[in-house]
């Protein structure tokens, strides 16, 4: 099976008590970067492609886009820097 990207959608359920005083929100999933929308696997893929495979980020962006995921070089650059600062 060739590699592919998958988008996971996490829905945070909010429940309110019928008395109207208590509201509880489910906790969000753990993230590598605060409020980041990319998972740890994709960040590892970006760092490995650039550092271990010497792939320039503009070419990695083209490869990701060919897989059907809209991606810009600047987004990959931001992810790369965020991964380095974690
Ligand atoms: Zn209540």
PDB file of C-alpha atoms and ligand atoms in Angstrom:
ATOM      1  CA  UNK A   1       0.000   0.000   0.000  1.00  0.00           C
ATOM      2  CA  UNK A   2       1.594   3.318  -1.029  1.00  0.00           C
ATOM      3  CA  UNK A   3       1.980   6.037   1.585  1.00  0.00           C
ATOM      4  CA  UNK A   4      -0.940   8.397   1.925  1.00  0.00           C
ATOM      5  CA  UNK A   5      -2.007  11.294   4.089  1.00  0.00           C
ATOM      6  CA  UNK A   6      -5.044  11.142   6.303  1.00  0.00           C
ATOM      7  CA  UNK A   7      -6.897  13.942   7.989  1.00  0.00           C
ATOM      8  CA  UNK A   8      -8.208  13.186  11.453  1.00  0.00           C
ATOM      9  CA  UNK A   9     -11.104  15.304  12.647  1.00  0.00           C
ATOM     10  CA  UNK A  10     -11.442  15.538  16.422  1.00  0.00           C
ATOM     11  CA  UNK A  11     -14.800  16.718  17.693  1.00  0.00           C
ATOM     12  CA  UNK A  12     -14.831  18.076  21.236  1.00  0.00           C
ATOM     13  CA  UNK A  13     -18.185  17.285  22.738  1.00  0.00           C
ATOM     14  CA  UNK A  14     -19.667  19.911  25.048  1.00  0.00           C
ATOM     15  CA  UNK A  15     -22.216  18.689  27.559  1.00  0.00           C
ATOM     16  CA  UNK A  16     -24.416  20.919  29.688  1.00  0.00           C
ATOM     17  CA  UNK A  17     -26.381  19.892  32.733  1.00  0.00           C
ATOM     18  CA  UNK A  18     -30.133  20.398  32.497  1.00  0.00           C
ATOM     19  CA  UNK A  19     -30.018  22.722  35.512  1.00  0.00           C
ATOM     20  CA  UNK A  20     -28.053  25.162  33.320  1.00  0.00           C
ATOM     21  CA  UNK A  21     -25.076  25.661  35.658  1.00  0.00           C
ATOM     22  CA  UNK A  22     -22.575  23.055  34.612  1.00  0.00           C
ATOM     23  CA  UNK A  23     -20.890  22.860  31.183  1.00  0.00           C
ATOM     24  CA  UNK A  24     -18.183  20.312  30.504  1.00  0.00           C
ATOM     25  CA  UNK A  25     -15.964  20.236  27.394  1.00  0.00           C
ATOM     26  CA  UNK A  26     -14.054  17.120  26.379  1.00  0.00           C
ATOM     27  CA  UNK A  27     -10.249  17.604  26.445  1.00  0.00           C
ATOM     28  CA  UNK A  28      -8.524  18.165  23.074  1.00  0.00           C
ATOM     29  CA  UNK A  29      -6.117  15.542  21.712  1.00  0.00           C
ATOM     30  CA  UNK A  30      -2.434  15.889  22.645  1.00  0.00           C
ATOM     31  CA  UNK A  31      -0.477  18.024  20.185  1.00  0.00           C
ATOM     32  CA  UNK A  32       3.217  18.452  19.437  1.00  0.00           C
ATOM     33  CA  UNK A  33       2.819  22.175  18.806  1.00  0.00           C
ATOM     34  CA  UNK A  34       0.295  24.335  20.645  1.00  0.00           C
ATOM     35  CA  UNK A  35      -2.819  24.731  18.509  1.00  0.00           C
ATOM     36  CA  UNK A  36      -0.981  23.074  15.632  1.00  0.00           C
ATOM     37  CA  UNK A  37      -3.141  21.282  13.097  1.00  0.00           C
ATOM     38  CA  UNK A  38      -0.487  18.801  11.946  1.00  0.00           C
ATOM     39  CA  UNK A  39       0.225  15.562  13.758  1.00  0.00           C
ATOM     40  CA  UNK A  40       3.562  14.271  15.046  1.00  0.00           C
ATOM     41  CA  UNK A  41       3.894  11.847  12.136  1.00  0.00           C
ATOM     42  CA  UNK A  42       3.741  14.631   9.560  1.00  0.00           C
ATOM     43  CA  UNK A  43       6.233  16.782  11.481  1.00  0.00           C
ATOM     44  CA  UNK A  44       8.607  13.802  11.617  1.00  0.00           C
ATOM     45  CA  UNK A  45       8.092  13.289   7.874  1.00  0.00           C
ATOM     46  CA  UNK A  46       9.019  16.928   7.139  1.00  0.00           C
ATOM     47  CA  UNK A  47      12.162  16.839   9.303  1.00  0.00           C
ATOM     48  CA  UNK A  48      13.261  13.423   7.973  1.00  0.00           C
ATOM     49  CA  UNK A  49      12.679  14.411   4.346  1.00  0.00           C
ATOM     50  CA  UNK A  50      14.689  17.595   4.710  1.00  0.00           C
ATOM     51  CA  UNK A  51      17.511  16.437   6.995  1.00  0.00           C
ATOM     52  CA  UNK A  52      17.962  12.739   6.217  1.00  0.00           C
ATOM     53  CA  UNK A  53      16.873  12.697   2.559  1.00  0.00           C
ATOM     54  CA  UNK A  54      18.172  16.199   1.677  1.00  0.00           C
ATOM     55  CA  UNK A  55      14.850  17.095   0.064  1.00  0.00           C
ATOM     56  CA  UNK A  56      14.273  20.841  -0.304  1.00  0.00           C
ATOM     57  CA  UNK A  57      11.023  22.012   1.257  1.00  0.00           C
ATOM     58  CA  UNK A  58       9.667  23.431  -2.005  1.00  0.00           C
ATOM     59  CA  UNK A  59      10.011  19.990  -3.584  1.00  0.00           C
ATOM     60  CA  UNK A  60       8.445  18.328  -0.531  1.00  0.00           C
ATOM     61  CA  UNK A  61       5.514  20.750  -0.865  1.00  0.00           C
ATOM     62  CA  UNK A  62       5.065  19.645  -4.489  1.00  0.00           C
ATOM     63  CA  UNK A  63       5.123  15.989  -3.415  1.00  0.00           C
ATOM     64  CA  UNK A  64       2.537  16.597  -0.687  1.00  0.00           C
ATOM     65  CA  UNK A  65       0.314  18.505  -3.118  1.00  0.00           C
ATOM     66  CA  UNK A  66       0.495  15.610  -5.590  1.00  0.00           C
ATOM     67  CA  UNK A  67      -1.004  13.467  -2.816  1.00  0.00           C
ATOM     68  CA  UNK A  68      -4.001  15.787  -2.757  1.00  0.00           C
ATOM     69  CA  UNK A  69      -3.121  17.908   0.284  1.00  0.00           C
ATOM     70  CA  UNK A  70      -2.810  21.671  -0.353  1.00  0.00           C
ATOM     71  CA  UNK A  71       0.620  22.691   0.980  1.00  0.00           C
ATOM     72  CA  UNK A  72       2.975  25.641   0.626  1.00  0.00           C
ATOM     73  CA  UNK A  73       6.717  25.855   1.166  1.00  0.00           C
ATOM     74  CA  UNK A  74       6.215  28.493   3.867  1.00  0.00           C
ATOM     75  CA  UNK A  75       3.910  26.175   5.836  1.00  0.00           C
ATOM     76  CA  UNK A  76       6.557  23.433   5.707  1.00  0.00           C
ATOM     77  CA  UNK A  77       9.203  25.964   6.781  1.00  0.00           C
ATOM     78  CA  UNK A  78       7.048  26.957   9.766  1.00  0.00           C
ATOM     79  CA  UNK A  79       6.505  23.295  10.689  1.00  0.00           C
ATOM     80  CA  UNK A  80      10.233  22.611  10.403  1.00  0.00           C
ATOM     81  CA  UNK A  81      11.065  25.488  12.731  1.00  0.00           C
ATOM     82  CA  UNK A  82       8.306  24.509  15.164  1.00  0.00           C
ATOM     83  CA  UNK A  83       9.603  20.929  15.275  1.00  0.00           C
ATOM     84  CA  UNK A  84      13.099  22.228  16.013  1.00  0.00           C
ATOM     85  CA  UNK A  85      11.857  24.342  18.922  1.00  0.00           C
ATOM     86  CA  UNK A  86       9.892  21.533  20.628  1.00  0.00           C
TER      87      UNK A  86
HETATM   88 ZN1  LIG B   1     -26.558  20.608  37.161  1.00  0.00          ZN
END
